[in-house]
XYZ file of C-alpha atoms in Angstrom:
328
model
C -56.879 -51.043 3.794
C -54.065 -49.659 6.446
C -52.813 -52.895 6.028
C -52.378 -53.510 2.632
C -51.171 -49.625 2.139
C -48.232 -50.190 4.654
C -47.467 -53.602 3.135
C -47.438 -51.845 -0.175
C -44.751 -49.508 1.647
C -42.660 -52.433 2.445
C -42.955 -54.135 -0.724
C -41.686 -50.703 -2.221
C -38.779 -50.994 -0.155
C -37.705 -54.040 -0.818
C -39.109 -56.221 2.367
C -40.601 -59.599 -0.081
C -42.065 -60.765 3.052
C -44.793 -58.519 3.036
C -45.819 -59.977 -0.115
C -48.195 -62.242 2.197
C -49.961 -59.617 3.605
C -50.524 -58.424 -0.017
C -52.215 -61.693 -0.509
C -54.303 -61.926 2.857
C -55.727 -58.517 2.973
C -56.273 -58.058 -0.312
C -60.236 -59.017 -0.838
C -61.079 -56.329 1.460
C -58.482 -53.997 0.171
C -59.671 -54.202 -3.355
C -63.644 -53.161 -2.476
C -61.995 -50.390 -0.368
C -59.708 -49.205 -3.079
C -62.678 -49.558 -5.356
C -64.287 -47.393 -3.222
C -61.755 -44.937 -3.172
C -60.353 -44.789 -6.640
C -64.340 -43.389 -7.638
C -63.958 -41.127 -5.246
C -60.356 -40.091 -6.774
C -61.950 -40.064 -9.800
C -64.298 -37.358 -9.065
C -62.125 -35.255 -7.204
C -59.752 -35.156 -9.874
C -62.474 -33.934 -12.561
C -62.423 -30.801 -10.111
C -59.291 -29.681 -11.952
C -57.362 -29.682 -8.462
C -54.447 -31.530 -6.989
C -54.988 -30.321 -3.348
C -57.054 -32.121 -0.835
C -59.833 -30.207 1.279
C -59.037 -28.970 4.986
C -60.614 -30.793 7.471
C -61.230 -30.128 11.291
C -59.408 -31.494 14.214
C -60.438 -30.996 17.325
C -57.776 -30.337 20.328
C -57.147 -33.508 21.334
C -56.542 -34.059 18.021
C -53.784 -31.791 18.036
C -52.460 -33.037 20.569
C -52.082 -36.594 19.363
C -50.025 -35.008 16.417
C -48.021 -33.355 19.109
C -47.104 -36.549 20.800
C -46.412 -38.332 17.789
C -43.989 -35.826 15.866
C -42.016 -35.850 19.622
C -42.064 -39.577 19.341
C -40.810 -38.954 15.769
C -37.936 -36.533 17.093
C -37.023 -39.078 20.223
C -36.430 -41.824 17.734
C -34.054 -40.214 15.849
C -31.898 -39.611 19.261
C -32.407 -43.704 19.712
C -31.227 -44.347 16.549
C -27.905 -42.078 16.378
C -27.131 -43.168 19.951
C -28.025 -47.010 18.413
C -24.874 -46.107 15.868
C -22.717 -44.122 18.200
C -22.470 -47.748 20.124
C -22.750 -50.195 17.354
C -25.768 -51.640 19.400
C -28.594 -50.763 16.136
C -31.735 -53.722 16.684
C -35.093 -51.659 16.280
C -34.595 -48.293 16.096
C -34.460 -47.767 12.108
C -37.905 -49.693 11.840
C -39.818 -47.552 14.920
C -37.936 -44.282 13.048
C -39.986 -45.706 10.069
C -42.817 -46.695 11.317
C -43.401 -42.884 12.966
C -42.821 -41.327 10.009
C -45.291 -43.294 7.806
C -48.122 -42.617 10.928
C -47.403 -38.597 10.458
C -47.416 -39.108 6.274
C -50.591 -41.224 6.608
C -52.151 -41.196 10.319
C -52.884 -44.563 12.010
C -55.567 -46.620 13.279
C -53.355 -48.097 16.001
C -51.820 -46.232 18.088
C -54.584 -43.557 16.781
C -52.676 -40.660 14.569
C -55.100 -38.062 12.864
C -54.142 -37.586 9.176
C -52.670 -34.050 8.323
C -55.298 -31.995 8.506
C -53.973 -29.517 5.943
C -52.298 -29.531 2.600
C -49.887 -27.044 3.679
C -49.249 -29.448 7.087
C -48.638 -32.522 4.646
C -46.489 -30.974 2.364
C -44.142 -30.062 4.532
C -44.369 -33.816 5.752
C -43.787 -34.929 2.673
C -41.251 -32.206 1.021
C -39.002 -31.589 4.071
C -39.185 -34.092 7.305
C -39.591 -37.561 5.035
C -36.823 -36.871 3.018
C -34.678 -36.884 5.838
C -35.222 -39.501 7.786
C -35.285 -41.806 4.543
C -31.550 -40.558 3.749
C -31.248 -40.886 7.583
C -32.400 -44.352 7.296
C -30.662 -45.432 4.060
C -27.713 -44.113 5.110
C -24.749 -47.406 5.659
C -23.103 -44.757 7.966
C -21.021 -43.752 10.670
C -22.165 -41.408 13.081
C -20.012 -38.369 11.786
C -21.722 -38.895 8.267
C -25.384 -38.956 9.351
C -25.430 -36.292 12.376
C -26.469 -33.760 9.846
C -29.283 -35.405 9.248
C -30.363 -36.134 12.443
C -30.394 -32.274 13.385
C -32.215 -31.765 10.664
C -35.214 -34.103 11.350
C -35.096 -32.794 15.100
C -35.286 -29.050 13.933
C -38.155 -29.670 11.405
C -40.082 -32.198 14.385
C -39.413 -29.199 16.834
C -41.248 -26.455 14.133
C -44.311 -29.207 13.391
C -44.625 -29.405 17.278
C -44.536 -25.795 17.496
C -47.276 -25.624 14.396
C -49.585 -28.522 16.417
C -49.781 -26.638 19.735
C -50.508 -23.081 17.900
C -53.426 -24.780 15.753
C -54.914 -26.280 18.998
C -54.340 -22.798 20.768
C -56.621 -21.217 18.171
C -59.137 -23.621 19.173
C -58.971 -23.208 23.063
C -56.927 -20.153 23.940
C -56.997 -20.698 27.463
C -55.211 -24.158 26.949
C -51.620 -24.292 28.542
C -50.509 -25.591 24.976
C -46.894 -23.898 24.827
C -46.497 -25.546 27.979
C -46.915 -28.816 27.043
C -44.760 -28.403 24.142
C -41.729 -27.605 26.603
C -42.983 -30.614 28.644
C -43.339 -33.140 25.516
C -40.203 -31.953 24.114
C -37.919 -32.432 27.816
C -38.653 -36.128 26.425
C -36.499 -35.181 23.588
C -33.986 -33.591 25.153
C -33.854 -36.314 27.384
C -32.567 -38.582 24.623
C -30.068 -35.740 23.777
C -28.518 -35.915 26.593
C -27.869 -39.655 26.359
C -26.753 -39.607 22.714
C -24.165 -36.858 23.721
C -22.693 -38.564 26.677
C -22.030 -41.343 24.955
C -20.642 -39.727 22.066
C -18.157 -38.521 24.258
C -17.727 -41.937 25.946
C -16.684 -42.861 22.350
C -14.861 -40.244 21.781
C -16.728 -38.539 19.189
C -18.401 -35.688 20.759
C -18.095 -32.565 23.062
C -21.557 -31.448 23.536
C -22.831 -33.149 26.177
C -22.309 -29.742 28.954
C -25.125 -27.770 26.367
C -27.002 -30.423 26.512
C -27.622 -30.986 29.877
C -27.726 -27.351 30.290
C -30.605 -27.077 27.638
C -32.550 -29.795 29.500
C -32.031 -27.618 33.292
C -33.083 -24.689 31.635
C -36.508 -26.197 30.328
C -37.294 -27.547 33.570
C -36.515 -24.509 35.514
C -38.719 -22.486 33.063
C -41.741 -24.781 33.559
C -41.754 -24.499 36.903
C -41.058 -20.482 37.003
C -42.577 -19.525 33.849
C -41.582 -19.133 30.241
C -41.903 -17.775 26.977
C -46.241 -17.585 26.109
C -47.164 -19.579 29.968
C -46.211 -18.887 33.644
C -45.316 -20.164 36.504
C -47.176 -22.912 38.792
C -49.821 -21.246 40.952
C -49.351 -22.490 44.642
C -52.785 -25.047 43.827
C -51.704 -27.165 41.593
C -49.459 -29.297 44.216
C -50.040 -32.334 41.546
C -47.849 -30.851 39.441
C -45.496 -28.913 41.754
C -44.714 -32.814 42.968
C -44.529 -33.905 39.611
C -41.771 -31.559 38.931
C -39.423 -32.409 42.218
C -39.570 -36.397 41.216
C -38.776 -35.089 37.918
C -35.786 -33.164 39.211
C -34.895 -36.042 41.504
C -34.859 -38.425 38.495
C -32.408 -35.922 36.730
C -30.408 -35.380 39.413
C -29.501 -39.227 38.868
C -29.072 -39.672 35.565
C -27.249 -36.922 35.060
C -24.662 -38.524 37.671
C -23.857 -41.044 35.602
C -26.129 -41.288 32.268
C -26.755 -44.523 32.354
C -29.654 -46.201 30.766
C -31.489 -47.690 33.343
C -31.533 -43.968 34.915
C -32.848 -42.579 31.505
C -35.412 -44.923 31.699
C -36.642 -43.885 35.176
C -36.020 -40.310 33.967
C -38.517 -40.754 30.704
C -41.448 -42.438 32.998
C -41.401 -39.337 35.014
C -41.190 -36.967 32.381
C -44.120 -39.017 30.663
C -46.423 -39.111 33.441
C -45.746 -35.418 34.090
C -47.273 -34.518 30.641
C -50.907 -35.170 31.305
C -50.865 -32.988 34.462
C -48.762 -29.949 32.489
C -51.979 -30.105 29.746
C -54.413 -29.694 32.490
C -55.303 -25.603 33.297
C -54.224 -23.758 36.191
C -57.277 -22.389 37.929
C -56.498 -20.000 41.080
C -59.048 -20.823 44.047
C -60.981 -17.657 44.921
C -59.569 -16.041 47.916
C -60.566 -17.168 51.306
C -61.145 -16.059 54.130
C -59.271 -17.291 57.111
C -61.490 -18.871 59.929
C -59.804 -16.254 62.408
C -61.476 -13.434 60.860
C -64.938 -15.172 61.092
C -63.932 -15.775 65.210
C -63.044 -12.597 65.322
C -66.376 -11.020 63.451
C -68.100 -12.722 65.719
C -66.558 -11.788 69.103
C -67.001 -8.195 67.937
C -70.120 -8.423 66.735
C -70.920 -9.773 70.224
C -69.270 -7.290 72.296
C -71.039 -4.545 70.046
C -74.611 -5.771 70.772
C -73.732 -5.991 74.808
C -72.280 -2.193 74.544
C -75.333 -1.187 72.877
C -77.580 -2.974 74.861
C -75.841 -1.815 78.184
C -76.288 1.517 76.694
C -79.529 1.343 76.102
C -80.080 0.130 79.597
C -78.402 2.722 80.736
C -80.168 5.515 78.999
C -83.754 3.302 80.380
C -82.759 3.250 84.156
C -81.980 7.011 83.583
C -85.077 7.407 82.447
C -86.973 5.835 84.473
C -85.732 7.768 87.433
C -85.982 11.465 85.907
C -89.738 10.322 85.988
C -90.050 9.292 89.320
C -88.341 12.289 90.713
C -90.981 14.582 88.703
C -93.882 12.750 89.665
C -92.656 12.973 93.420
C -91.906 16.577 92.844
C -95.575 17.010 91.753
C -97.063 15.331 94.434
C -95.092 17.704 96.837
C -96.410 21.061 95.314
């Protein structure tokens, strides 16, 4: 049924070729839709035009998260595709992300929207720009606009994701993540901008860069809702030096095989920044046990010499009254 509904899509948009998918899937499309057009039926004689809320669980959330930043880091492909007059796949991935977030995916897994609120503002706000976006037969200067706007509506929905999943685990370093997820973004930004400017149609490349340090500085020392790494987690301490390494690089010379190496390390740094910091209980230091015990030692000796002491004392106070007996 995925199938047929995104060949539907296509048809819709004028790609005949997916006519043939129409034709192959359709047998088990039509029991599904069968299936689903009773239950339409009887959740429309409920008088109601809103779907019920249903429950995600964190990792849930999380997928969501990835995918609106994949959403986000597309639209930084694409305008750097038409900055260079080098466009091949970027419109169709662009596409392809925002039909998973409209109607989830089996493959790569997306949850649906879990709320009608969440899918409106799919629907009403981020789709409509990236379809102008996407229909747009434009230069760069004519569809910038739009590709701030999809980045600032995918930056609120990421925001949205990791404050649902926070309500479900508190303790869950969730506004971290979105800092980390979204460096992947940035990323991208700073590509796009440096080669505007190597064709000469943009000047923003210095706040980008500098939004991308600042980021990176604040999830290692601590920002806005998390803090800073605790000493333990060496994992991700590590994590963050490559990534700093790998920035140090591209940002000598923004090329693309040094964004590349850049975006591995700032993927693989984005399981470790989901996983909690736990402090170890303090230890104590093996000295102190030496030391306890060499004291401890030297206590029982003096106590014991004391005591022998105090017995050979004793001992002779009674001999010299039993010899002063025996003389009277």
């Amino acid at each position: 049924y995925y199938q047929l509904e995104r060949a539907c899509f296509q048809i819709m948009r004028n790609q005949s070729d997916a006519v043939s998918t129409v034709n192959q899937v359709s047998p088990a499309g039509i029991a599904a839709m069968a299936s689903s057009s009773n239950d339409i039926y009887h959740f429309y004689q409920g008088q109601t035009a809103s779907c019920e809320n249903i429950s995600l669980a964190k990792g849930d959330w999380e997928l969501l998260m990835s995918e609106v930043t994949v959403l986000a880091g597309l639209a930084e492909d694409a305008l750097t595709a038409l900055i260079s007059q080098t466009v091949t796949g970027e419109m169709t991935a662009l596409r392809d992300s925002m039909d998973r977030l409209v109607m989830g995916s089996p493959h790569p897994f997306v949850p649906v929207q879990p709320t009608q609120a969440l899918f409106n503002r799919i629907i009403n706000q981020l789709q409509p720009l990236v379809e102008t976006f996407l229909e747009a037969d434009a230069t760069y200067q004519m569809v910038e606009p739009q590709e701030t706007s999809i980045i600032a509506q995918a930056k609120g929905l990421l925001r949205s994701y990791s404050d649902k999943a926070l309500e479900l685990e508190p303790e869950w370093p969730g506004q971290r993540l979105r800092v980390a997820m979204w460096q992947v973004v940035l990323a991208k930004k700073v590509y796009k901008e440096a080669m505007a400017e190597r064709f000469d149609v943009g000047r923003q490349l210095s706040l980008a860069e500098q939004e991308f340090e600042t980021a990176h500085q604040q999830l290692k020392d601590g920002g806005t809702g998390f803090a800073a790494i605790i000493g333990e987690r060496e994992d991700l301490l590590g994590q963050w030096n490559r990534i700093g390494a790998a920035w140090a690089t591209f940002k000598s010379n923004h090329d693309e095989t040094n964004l590349a190496a850049l975006l591995t390390e700032l993927e693989a740094s984005l399981p470790l920044f989901a996983i909690q910091d736990v402090e170890s209980a303090p230890s104590v230091p093996y000295g102190f046990y030496i030391a306890y015990g060499v004291l401890g030692s030297l206590l029982l000796i003096c106590i014991c010499s004391a005591f022998y002491v105090a017995r050979k004392a004793m001992n002779k106070q009674q001999q010299q009254a039993v010899r002063h007996q025996s003389a009277v």
